[in-house]
Coordinates of N, CA and C in Angstrom, one line a residue:
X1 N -9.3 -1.2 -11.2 CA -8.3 -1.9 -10.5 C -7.9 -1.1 -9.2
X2 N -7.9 -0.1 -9.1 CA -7.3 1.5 -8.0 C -8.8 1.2 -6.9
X3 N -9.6 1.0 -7.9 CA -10.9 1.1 -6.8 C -10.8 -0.2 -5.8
X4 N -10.8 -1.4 -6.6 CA -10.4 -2.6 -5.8 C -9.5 -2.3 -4.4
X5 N -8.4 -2.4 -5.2 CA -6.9 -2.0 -4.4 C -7.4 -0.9 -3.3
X6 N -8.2 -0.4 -3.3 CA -8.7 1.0 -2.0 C -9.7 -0.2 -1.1
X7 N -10.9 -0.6 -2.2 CA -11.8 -1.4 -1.0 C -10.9 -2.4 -0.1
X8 N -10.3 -3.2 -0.9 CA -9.2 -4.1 0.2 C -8.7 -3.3 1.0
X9 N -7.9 -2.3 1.0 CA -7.2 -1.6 1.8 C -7.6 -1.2 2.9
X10 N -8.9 -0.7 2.8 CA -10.4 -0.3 4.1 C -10.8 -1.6 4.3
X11 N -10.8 -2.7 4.0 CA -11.5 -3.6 4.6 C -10.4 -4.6 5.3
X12 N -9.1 -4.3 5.1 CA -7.8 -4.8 6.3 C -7.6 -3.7 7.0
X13 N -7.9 -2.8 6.7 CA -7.9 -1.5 7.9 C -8.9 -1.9 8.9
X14 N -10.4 -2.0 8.0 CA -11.3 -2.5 9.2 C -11.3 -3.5 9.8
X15 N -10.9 -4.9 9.4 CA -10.1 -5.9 10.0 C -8.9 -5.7 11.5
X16 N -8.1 -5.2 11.1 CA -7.0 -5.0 11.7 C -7.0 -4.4 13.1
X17 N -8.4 -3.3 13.5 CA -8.5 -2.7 14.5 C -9.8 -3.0 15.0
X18 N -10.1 -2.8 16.4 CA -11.2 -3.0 17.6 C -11.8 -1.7 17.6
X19 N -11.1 -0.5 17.3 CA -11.6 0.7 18.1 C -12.9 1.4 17.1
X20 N -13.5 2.0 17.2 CA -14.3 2.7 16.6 C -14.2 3.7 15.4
X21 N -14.1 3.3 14.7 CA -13.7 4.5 13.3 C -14.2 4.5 12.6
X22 N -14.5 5.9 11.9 CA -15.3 6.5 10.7 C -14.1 7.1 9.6
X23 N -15.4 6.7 8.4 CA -14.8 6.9 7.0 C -15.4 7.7 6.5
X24 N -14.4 8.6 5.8 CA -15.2 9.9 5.0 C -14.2 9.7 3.7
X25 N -15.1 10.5 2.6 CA -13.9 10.7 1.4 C -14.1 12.3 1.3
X26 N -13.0 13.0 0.8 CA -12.8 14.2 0.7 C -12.3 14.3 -1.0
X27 N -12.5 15.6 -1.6 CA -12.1 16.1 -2.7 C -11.4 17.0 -2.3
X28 N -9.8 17.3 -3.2 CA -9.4 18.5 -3.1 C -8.8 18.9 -4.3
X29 N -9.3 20.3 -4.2 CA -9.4 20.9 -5.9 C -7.5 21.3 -5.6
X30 N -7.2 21.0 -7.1 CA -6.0 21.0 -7.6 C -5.1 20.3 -6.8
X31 N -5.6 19.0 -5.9 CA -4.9 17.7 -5.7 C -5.5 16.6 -5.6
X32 N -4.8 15.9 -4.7 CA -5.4 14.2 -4.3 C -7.2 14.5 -4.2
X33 N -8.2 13.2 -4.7 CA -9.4 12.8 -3.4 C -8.8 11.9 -2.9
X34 N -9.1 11.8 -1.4 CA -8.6 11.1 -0.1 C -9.7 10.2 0.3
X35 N -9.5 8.8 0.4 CA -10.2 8.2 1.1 C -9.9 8.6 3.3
X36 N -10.6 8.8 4.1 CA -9.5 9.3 5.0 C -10.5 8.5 6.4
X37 N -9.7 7.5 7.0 CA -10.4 6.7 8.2 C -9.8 7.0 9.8
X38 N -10.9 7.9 10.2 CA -10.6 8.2 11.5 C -10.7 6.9 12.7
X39 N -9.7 6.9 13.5 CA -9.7 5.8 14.7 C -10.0 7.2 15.9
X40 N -10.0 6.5 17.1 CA -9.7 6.9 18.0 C -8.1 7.7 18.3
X41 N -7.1 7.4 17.9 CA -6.1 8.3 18.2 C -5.0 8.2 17.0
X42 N -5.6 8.0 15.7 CA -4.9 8.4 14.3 C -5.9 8.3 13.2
X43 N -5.5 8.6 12.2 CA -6.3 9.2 10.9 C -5.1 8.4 10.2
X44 N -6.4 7.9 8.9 CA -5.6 6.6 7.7 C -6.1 7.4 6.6
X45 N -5.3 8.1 5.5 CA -5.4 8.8 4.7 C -5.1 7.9 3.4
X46 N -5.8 7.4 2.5 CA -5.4 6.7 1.2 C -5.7 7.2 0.1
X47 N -4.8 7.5 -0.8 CA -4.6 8.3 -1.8 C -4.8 7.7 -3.0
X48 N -5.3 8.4 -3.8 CA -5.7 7.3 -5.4 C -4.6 7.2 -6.3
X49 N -3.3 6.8 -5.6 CA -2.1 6.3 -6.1 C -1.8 5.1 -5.5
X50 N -2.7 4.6 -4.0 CA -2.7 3.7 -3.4 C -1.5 3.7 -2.4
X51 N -0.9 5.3 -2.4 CA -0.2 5.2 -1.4 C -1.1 5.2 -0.2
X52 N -0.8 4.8 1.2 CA -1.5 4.9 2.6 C -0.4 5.6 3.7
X53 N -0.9 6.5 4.3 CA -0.6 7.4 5.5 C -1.1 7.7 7.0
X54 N -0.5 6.5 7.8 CA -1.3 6.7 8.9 C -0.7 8.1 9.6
X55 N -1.5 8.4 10.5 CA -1.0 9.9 11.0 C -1.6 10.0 12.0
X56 N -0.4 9.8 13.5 CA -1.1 9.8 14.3 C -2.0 11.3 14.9
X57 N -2.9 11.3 16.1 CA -3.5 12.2 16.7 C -2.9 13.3 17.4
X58 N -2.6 14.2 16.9 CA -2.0 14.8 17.7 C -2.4 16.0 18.8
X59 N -3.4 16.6 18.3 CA -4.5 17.1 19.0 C -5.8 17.8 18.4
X60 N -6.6 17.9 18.8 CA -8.1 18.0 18.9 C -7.8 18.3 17.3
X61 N -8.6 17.6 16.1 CA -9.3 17.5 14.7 C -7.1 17.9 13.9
X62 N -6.7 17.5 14.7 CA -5.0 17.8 13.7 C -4.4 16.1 14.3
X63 N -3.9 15.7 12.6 CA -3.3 14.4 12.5 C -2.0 14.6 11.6
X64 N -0.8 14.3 12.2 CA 0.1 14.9 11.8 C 1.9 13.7 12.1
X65 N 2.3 13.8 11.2 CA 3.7 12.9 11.5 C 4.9 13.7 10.5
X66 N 6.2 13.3 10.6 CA 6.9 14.3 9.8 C 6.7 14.6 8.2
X67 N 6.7 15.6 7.3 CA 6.4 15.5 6.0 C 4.8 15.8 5.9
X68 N 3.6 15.2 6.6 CA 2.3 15.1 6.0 C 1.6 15.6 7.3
X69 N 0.2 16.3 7.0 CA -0.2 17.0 8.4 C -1.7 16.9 7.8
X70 N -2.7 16.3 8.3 CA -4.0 16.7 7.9 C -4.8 17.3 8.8
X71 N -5.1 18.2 8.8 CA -6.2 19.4 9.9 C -7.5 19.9 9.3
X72 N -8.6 19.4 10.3 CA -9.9 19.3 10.1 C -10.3 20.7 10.2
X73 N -10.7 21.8 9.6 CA -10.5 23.0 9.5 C -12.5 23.8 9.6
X74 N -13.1 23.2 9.8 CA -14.1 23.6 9.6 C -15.5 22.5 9.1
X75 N -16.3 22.3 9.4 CA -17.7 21.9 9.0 C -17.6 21.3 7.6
X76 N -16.8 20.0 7.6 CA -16.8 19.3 6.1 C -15.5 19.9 5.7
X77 N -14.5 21.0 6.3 CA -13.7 21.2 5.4 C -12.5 21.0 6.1
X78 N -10.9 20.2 5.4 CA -9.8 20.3 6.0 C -8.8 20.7 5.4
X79 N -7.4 20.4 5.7 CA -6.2 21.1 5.3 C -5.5 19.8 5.1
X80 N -4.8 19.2 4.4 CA -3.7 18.4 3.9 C -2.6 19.3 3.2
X81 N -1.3 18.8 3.9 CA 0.0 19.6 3.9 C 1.0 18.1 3.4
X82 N 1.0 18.4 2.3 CA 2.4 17.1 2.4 C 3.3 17.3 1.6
X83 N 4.4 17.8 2.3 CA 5.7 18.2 1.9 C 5.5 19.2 1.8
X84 N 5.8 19.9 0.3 CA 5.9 20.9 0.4 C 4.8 21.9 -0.4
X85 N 3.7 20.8 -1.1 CA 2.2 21.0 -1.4 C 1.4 21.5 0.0
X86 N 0.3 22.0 0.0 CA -0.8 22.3 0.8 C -2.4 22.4 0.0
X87 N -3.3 21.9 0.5 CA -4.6 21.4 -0.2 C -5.4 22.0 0.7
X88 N -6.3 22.8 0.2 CA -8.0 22.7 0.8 C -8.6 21.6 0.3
X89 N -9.6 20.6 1.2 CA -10.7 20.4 0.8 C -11.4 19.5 1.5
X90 N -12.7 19.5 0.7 CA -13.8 19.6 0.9 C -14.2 18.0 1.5
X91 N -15.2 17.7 2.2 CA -15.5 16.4 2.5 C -17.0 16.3 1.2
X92 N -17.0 15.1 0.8 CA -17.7 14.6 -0.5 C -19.2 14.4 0.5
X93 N -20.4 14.6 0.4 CA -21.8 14.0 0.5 C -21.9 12.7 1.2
X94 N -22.6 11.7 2.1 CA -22.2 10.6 2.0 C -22.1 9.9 2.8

């Protein structure tokens, strides 16, 4: 049902916009895996609770709005900060 509810979700994401964007999924050990869809000037983070988190661009590989912050931290690897949690991880194969 969760997996459905995600493909729809990415496929009115992809709908919805003109600009150019890539989809990656990430794992992070001792939290969320993220489905996470980069645009041109925000990052769409969907969570396997089916919450969604757009976050605009705020500078070079850092997407960020009040509460949630994701920063691309290295070669497959980023930072997710939301609230008062913080996450390594990893981008999945793919």
């Amino acid at each position: 049902m969760r997996a459905g509810f995600l493909i729809g979700v990415l496929m009115l994401l992809a709908a919805c916009t003109n600009t150019q964007e890539k989809r990656t999924t990430f794992t992070c050990p001792n939290g969320p895996d993220l489905v996470v869809v980069y645009e041109d000037d925000a990052a769409t983070l969907v969570f396997p609770s089916e919450r969604v988190e757009r976050l605009p661009k705020s500078k070079e590989n850092l997407y960020a709005k009040p509460g949630v912050v994701w920063q691309l931290t290295g070669f497959r690897l980023a930072r997710l900060t939301d609230g008062q949690s913080s996450y390594s991880c990893d981008q999945m194969a793919g």
